[in-house]
PDB file of C-alpha atoms in Angstrom:
ATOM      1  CA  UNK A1286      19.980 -40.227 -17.529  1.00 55.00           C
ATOM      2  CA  UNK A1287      21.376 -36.992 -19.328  1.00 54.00           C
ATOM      3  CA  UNK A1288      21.046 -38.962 -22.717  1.00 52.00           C
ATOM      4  CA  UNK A1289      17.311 -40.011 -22.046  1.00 49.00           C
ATOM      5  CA  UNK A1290      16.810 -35.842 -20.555  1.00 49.00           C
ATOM      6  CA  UNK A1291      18.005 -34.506 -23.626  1.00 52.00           C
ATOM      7  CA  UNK A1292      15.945 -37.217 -26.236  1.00 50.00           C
ATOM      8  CA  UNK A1293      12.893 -36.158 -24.349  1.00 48.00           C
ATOM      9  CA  UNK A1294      13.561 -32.463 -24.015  1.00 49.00           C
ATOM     10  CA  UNK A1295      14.612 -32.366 -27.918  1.00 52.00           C
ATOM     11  CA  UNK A1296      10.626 -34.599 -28.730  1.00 50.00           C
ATOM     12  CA  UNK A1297       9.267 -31.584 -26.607  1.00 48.00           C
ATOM     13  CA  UNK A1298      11.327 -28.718 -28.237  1.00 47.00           C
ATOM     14  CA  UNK A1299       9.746 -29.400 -31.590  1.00 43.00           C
ATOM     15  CA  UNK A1300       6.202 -28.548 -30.459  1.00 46.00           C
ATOM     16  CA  UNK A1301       6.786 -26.416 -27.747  1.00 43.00           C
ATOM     17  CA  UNK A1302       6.119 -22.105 -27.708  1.00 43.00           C
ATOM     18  CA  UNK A1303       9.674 -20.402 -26.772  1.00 45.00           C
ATOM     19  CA  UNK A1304       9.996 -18.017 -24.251  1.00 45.00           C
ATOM     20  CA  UNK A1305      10.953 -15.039 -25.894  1.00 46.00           C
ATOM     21  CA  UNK A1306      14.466 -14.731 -26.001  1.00 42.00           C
ATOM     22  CA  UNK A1307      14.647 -10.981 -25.081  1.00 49.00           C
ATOM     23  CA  UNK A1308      13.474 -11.143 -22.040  1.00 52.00           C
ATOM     24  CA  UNK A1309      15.893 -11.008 -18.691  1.00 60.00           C
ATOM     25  CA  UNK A1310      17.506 -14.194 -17.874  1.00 81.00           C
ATOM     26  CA  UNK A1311      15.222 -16.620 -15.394  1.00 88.00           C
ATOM     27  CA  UNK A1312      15.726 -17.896 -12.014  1.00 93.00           C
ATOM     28  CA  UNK A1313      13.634 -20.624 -10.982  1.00 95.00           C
ATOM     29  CA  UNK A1314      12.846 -22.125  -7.715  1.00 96.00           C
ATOM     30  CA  UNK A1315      12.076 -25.868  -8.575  1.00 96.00           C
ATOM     31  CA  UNK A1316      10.477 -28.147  -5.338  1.00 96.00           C
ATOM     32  CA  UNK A1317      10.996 -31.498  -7.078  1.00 95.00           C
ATOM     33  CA  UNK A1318      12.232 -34.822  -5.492  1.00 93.00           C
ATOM     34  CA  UNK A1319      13.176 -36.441  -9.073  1.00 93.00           C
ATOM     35  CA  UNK A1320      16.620 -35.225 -10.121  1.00 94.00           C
ATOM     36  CA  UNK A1321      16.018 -36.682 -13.933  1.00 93.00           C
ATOM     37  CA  UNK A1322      12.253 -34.410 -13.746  1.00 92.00           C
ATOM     38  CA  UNK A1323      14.461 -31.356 -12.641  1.00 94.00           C
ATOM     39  CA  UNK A1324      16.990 -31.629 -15.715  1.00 93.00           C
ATOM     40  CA  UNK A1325      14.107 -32.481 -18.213  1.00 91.00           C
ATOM     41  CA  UNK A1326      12.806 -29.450 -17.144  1.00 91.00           C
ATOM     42  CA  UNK A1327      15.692 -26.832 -16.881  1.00 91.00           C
ATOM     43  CA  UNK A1328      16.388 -28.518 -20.138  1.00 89.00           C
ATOM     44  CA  UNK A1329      13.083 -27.162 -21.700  1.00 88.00           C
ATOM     45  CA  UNK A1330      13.261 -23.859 -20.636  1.00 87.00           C
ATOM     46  CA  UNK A1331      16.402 -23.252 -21.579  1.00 84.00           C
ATOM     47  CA  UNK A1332      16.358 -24.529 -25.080  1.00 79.00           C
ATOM     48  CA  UNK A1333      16.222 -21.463 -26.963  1.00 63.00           C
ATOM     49  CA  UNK A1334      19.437 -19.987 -25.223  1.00 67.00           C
ATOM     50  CA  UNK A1335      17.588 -17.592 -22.374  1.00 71.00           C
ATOM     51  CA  UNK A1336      19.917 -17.415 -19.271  1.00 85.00           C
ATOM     52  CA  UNK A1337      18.762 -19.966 -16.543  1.00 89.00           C
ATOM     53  CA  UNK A1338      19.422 -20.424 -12.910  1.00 92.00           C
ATOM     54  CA  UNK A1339      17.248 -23.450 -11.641  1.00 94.00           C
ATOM     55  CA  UNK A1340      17.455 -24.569  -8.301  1.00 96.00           C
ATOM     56  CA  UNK A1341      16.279 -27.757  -7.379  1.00 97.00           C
ATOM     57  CA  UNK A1342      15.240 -27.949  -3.811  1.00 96.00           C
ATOM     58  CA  UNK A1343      13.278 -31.279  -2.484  1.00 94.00           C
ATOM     59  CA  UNK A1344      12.341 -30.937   1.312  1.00 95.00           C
ATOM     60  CA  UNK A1345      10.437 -28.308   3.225  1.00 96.00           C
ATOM     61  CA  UNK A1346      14.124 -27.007   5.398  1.00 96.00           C
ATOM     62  CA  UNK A1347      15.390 -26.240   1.955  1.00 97.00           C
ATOM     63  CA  UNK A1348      12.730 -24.799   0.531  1.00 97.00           C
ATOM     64  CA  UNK A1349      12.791 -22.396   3.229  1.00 96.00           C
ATOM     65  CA  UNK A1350      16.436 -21.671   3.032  1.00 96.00           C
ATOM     66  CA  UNK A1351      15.913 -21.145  -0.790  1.00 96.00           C
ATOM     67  CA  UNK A1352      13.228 -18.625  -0.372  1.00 95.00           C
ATOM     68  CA  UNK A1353      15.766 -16.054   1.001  1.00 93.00           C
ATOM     69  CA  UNK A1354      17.021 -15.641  -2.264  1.00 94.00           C
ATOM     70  CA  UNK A1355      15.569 -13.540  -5.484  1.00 93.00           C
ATOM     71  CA  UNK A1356      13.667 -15.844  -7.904  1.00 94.00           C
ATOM     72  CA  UNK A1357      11.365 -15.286 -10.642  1.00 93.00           C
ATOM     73  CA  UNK A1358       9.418 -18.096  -9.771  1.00 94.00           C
ATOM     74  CA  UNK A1359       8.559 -21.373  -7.859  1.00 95.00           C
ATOM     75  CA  UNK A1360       7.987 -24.467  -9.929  1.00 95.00           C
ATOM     76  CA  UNK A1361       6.739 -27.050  -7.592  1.00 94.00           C
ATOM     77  CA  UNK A1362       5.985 -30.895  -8.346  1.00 93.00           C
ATOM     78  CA  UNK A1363       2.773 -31.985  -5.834  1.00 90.00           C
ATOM     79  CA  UNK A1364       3.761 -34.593  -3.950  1.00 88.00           C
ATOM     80  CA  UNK A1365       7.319 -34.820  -1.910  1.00 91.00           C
ATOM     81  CA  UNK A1366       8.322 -37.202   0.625  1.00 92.00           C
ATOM     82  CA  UNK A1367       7.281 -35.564   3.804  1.00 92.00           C
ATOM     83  CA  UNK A1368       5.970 -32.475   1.583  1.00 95.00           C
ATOM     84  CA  UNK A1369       3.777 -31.109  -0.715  1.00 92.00           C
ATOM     85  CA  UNK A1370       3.039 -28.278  -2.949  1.00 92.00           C
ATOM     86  CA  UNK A1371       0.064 -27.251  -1.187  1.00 93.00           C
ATOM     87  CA  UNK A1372       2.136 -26.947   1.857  1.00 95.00           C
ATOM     88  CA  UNK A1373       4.889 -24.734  -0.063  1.00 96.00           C
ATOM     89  CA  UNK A1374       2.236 -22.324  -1.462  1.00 95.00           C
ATOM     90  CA  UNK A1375       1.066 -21.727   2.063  1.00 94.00           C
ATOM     91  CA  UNK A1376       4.807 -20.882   2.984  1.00 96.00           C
ATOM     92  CA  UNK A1377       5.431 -19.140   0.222  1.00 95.00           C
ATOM     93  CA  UNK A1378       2.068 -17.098   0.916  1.00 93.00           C
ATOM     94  CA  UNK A1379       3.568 -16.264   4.841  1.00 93.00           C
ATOM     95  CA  UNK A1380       6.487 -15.379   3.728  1.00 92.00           C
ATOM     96  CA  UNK A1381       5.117 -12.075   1.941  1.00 88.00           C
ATOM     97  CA  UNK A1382       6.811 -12.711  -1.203  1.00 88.00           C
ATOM     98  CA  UNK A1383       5.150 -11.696  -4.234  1.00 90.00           C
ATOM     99  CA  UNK A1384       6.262 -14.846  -6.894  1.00 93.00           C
ATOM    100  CA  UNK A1385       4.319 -16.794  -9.481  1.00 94.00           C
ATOM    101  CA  UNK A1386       3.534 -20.532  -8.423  1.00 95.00           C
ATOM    102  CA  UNK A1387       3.031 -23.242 -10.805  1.00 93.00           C
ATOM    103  CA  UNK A1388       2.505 -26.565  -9.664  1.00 91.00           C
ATOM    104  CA  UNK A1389       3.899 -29.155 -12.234  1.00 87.00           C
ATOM    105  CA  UNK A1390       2.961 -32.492 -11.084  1.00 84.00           C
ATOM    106  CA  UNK A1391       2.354 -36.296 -12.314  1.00 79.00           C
ATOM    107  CA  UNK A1392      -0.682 -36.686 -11.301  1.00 76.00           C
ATOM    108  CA  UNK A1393      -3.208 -34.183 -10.064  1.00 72.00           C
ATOM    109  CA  UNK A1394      -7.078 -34.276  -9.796  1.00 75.00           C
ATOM    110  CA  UNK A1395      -9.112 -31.224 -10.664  1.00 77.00           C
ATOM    111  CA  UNK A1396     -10.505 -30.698  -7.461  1.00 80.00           C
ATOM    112  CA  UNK A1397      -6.661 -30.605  -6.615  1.00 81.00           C
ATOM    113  CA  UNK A1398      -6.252 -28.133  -8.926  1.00 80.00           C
ATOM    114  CA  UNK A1399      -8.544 -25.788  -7.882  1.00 84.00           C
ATOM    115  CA  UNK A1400      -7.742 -25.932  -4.340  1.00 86.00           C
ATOM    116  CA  UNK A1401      -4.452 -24.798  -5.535  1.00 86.00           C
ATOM    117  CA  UNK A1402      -5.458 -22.057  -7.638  1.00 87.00           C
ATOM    118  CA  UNK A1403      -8.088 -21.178  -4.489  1.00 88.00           C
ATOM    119  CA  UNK A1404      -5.022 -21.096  -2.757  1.00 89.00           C
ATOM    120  CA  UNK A1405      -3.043 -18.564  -4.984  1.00 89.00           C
ATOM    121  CA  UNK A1406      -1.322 -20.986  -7.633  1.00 91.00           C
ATOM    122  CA  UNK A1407      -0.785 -19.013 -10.936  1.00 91.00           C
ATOM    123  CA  UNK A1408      -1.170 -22.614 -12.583  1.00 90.00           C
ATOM    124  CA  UNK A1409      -0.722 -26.017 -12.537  1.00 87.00           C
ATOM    125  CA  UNK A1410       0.756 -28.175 -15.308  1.00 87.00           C
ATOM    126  CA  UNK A1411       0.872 -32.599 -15.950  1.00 87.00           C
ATOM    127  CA  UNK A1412       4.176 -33.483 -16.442  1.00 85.00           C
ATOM    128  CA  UNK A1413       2.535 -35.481 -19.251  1.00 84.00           C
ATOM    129  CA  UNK A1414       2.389 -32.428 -21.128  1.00 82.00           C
ATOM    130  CA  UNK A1415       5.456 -29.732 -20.716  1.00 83.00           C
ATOM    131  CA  UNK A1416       4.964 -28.464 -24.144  1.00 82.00           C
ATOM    132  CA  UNK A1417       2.527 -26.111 -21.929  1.00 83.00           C
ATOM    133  CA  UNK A1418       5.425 -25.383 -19.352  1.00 85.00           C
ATOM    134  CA  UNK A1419       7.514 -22.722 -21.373  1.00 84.00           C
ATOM    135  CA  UNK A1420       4.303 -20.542 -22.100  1.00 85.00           C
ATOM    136  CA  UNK A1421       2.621 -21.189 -18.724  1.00 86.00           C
ATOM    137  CA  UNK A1422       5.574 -19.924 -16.997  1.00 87.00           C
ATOM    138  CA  UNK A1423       5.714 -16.891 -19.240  1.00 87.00           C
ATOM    139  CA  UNK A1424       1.905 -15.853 -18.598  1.00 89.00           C
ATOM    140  CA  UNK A1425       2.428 -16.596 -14.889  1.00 87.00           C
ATOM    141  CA  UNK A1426       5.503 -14.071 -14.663  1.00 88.00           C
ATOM    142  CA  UNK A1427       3.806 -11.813 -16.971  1.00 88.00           C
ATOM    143  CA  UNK A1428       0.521 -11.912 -14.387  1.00 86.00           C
ATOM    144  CA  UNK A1429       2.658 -11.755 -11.498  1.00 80.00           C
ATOM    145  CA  UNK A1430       4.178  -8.345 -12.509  1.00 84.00           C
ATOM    146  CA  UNK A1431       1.039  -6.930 -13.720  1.00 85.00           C
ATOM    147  CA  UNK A1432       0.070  -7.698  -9.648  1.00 79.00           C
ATOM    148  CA  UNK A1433       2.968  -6.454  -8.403  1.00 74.00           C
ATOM    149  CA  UNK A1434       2.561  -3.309 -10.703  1.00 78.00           C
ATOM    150  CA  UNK A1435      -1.012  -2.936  -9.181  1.00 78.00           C
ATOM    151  CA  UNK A1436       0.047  -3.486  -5.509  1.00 68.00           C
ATOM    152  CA  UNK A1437       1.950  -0.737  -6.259  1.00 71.00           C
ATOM    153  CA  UNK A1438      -0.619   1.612  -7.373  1.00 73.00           C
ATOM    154  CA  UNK A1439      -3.091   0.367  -4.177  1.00 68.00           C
ATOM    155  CA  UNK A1440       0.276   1.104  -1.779  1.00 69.00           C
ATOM    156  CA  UNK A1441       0.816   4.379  -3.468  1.00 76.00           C
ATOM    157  CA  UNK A1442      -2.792   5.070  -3.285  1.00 72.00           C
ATOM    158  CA  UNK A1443      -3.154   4.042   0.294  1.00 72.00           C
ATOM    159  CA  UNK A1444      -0.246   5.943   1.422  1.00 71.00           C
ATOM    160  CA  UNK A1445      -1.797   8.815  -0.258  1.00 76.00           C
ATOM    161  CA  UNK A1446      -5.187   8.016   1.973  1.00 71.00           C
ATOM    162  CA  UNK A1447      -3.718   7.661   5.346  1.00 77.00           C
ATOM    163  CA  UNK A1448      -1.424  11.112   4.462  1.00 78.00           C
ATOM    164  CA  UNK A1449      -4.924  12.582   4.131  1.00 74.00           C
ATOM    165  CA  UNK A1450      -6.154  11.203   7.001  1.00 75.00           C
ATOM    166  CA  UNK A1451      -3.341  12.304   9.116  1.00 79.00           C
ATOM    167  CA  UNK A1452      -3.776  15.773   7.332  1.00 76.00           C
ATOM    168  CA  UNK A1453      -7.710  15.380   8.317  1.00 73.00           C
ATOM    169  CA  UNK A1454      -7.441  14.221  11.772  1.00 78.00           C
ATOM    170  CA  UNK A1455      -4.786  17.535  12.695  1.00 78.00           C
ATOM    171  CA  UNK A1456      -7.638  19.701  11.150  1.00 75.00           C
ATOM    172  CA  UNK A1457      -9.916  18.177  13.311  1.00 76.00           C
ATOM    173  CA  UNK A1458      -7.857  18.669  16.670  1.00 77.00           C
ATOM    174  CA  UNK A1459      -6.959  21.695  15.868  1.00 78.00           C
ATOM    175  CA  UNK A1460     -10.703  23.033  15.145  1.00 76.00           C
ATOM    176  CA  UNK A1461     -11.501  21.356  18.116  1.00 80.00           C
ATOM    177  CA  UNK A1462      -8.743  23.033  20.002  1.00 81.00           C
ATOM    178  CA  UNK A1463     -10.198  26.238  18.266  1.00 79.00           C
ATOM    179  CA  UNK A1464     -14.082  25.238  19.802  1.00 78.00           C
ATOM    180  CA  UNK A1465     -12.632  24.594  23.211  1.00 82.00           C
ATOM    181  CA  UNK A1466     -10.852  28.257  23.238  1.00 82.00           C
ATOM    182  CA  UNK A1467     -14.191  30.226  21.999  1.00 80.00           C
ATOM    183  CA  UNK A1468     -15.830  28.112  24.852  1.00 81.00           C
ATOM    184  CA  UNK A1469     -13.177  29.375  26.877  1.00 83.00           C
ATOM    185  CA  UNK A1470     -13.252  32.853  25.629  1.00 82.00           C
ATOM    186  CA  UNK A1471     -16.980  32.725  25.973  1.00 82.00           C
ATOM    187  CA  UNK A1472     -17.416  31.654  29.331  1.00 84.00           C
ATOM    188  CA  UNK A1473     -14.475  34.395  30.560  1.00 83.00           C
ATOM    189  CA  UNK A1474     -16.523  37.095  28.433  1.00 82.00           C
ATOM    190  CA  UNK A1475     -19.859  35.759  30.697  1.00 84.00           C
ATOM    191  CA  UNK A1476     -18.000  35.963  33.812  1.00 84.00           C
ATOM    192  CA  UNK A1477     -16.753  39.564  32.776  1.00 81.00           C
ATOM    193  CA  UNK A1478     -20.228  40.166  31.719  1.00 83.00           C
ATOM    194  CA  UNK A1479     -21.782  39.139  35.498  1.00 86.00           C
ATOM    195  CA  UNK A1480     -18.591  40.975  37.082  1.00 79.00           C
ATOM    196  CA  UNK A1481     -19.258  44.298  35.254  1.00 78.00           C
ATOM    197  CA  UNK A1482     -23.294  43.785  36.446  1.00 83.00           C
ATOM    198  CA  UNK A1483     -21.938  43.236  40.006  1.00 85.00           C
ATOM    199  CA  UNK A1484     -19.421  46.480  40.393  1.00 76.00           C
ATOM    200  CA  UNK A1485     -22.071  48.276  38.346  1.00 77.00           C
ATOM    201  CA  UNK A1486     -24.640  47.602  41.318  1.00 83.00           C
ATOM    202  CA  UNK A1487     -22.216  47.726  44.254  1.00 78.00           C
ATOM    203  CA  UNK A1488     -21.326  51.831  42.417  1.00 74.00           C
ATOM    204  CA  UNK A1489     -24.988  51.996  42.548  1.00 77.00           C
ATOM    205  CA  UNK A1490     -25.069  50.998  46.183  1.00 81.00           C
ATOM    206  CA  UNK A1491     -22.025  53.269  46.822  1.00 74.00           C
ATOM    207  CA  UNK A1492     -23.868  56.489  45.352  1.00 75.00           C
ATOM    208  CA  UNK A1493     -26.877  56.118  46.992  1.00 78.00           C
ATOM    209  CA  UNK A1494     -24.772  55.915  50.176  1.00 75.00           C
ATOM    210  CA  UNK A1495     -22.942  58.936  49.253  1.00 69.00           C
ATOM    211  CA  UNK A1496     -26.116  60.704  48.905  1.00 69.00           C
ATOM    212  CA  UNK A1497     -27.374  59.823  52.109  1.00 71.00           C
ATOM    213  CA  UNK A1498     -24.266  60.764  53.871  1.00 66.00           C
ATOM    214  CA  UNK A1499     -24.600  63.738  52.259  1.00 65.00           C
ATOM    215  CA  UNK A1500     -27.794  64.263  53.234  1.00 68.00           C
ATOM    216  CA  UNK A1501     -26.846  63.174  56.998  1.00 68.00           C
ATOM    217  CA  UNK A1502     -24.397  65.702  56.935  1.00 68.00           C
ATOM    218  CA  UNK A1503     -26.296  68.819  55.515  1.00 71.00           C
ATOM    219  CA  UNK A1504     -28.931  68.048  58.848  1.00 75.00           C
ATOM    220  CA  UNK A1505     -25.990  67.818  61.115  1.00 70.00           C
ATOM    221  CA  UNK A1506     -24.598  71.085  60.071  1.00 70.00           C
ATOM    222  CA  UNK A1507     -28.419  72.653  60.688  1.00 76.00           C
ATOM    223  CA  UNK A1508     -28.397  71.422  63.824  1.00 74.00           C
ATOM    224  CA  UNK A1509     -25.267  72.450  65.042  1.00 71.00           C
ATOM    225  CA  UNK A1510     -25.677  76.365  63.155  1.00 75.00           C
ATOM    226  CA  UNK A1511     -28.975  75.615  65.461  1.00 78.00           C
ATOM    227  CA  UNK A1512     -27.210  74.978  68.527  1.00 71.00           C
ATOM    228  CA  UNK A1513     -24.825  77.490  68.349  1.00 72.00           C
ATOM    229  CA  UNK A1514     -27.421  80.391  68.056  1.00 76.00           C
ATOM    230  CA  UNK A1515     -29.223  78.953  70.716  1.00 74.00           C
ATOM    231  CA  UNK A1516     -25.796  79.153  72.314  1.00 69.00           C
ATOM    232  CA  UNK A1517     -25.107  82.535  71.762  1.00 69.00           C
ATOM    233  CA  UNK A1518     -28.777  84.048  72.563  1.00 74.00           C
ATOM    234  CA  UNK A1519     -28.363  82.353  76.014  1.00 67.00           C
ATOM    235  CA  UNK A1520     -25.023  83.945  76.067  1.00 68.00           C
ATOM    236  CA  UNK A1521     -25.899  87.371  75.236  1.00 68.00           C
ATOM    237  CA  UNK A1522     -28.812  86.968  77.976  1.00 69.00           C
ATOM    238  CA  UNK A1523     -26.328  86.753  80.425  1.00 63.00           C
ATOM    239  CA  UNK A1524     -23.867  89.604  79.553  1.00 61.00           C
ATOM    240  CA  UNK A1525     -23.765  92.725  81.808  1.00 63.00           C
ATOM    241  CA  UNK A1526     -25.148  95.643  80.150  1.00 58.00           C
TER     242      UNK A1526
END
């Protein structure tokens, strides 16, 4: 098996594009049942002396078990016993990691393929042809960090939008704070308004009844200075010469 791995991966080294050796060293997720598909592959990608770590997984428990770890990317064959790539995308998808998917399968109809890529595949590869499989994964890692870079941006940009919003909706309670203590203000200054009307007719009231007491008392006194001559003429009447 090893023998037959490395004949094959040696036919496929001779027309296959490296990955570029300066890169960081690769860890790979692999979903593949066939043991002697796993090596051919691991062999490929790691013919030009990158650093590997390949991880062959080949049921759905283990695949998510695997997950918990840091990988590069998932390399996933189509069909599984009890599995299937679809099915790991969609997992992979829930989980809310961000990692390249490339489905590398026997067989695989294009309407296949596109449901995959629909579903957020970065590609999908015929085990026919793995001269396509260095380079493929390449572009996919390359397109996955140019995502992740832009998820960035749109999470930096978003937290900068709901900062502003924050900042826009404490304006807005405070202004309408602000409105609700001028209506305040201006419904105190009314009632002072109507209060200052009110004492100013009750003075009103109060002088004119000052003036008529006054009045009331200047005819008292006449009638009493009255009186009291009237008093004293009768009184003088009476006296004994």
């Amino acid at each position: 098996s090893s023998e037959r791995v490395a004949a094959v991966a040696s036919r496929y080294s001779a027309r296959a594009m490296p990955i570029h050796p300066a890169k960081r060293s690769l860890r790979v997720l692999h979903l593949e049942d066939s043991e002697v598909d796993h090596e051919l592959a691991a062999a490929l990608l790691a013919r030009d002396g990158r650093s590997l770590a390949m991880l062959r997984v080949d049921s759905e428990a283990a695949f998510r078990a695997a997950l918990e770890e840091d990988w590069d990317l998932v390399l996933s064959d189509y069909n599984l016993p009890g599995f299937s790539g679809l099915a790991a995308l969609e997992i992979l998808n829930g989980s809310g990691r961000l990692l390249p998917f490339v489905i590398l399968s026997g067989e695989i109809g294009e309407d296949v393929a596109v449901q995959a890529m629909r579903a957020g595949a970065s590609d999908y590869l015929l085990k026919s042809n793995l001269t396509r499989l260095a380079p493929a994964l390449e572009r996919a890692i390359e397109a996955n960090e140019t995502r992740r870079a832009r998820n960035a941006a749109d999470y930096r940009l978003l937290d900068r939008f709901e900062r502003a919003l924050r900042q826009f909706e404490v304006a807005v309670g405070r202004t309408q704070q602000t409105e609700k203590r001028a209506e305040t203000l201006a419904g105190e200054a009314e009632a002072l308004r109507r209060d200052r009307a009110r004492l100013a007719h009750e003075l009103d009231l109060v002088r004119s009844k000052a003036g008529e007491l006054v009045d009331t008392s200047k005819q008292a006194a006449g009638k009493i200075d009255a009186a009291m001559s009237r008093i004293r003429a009768v009184l003088h009447s009476n006296s004994p010469d």
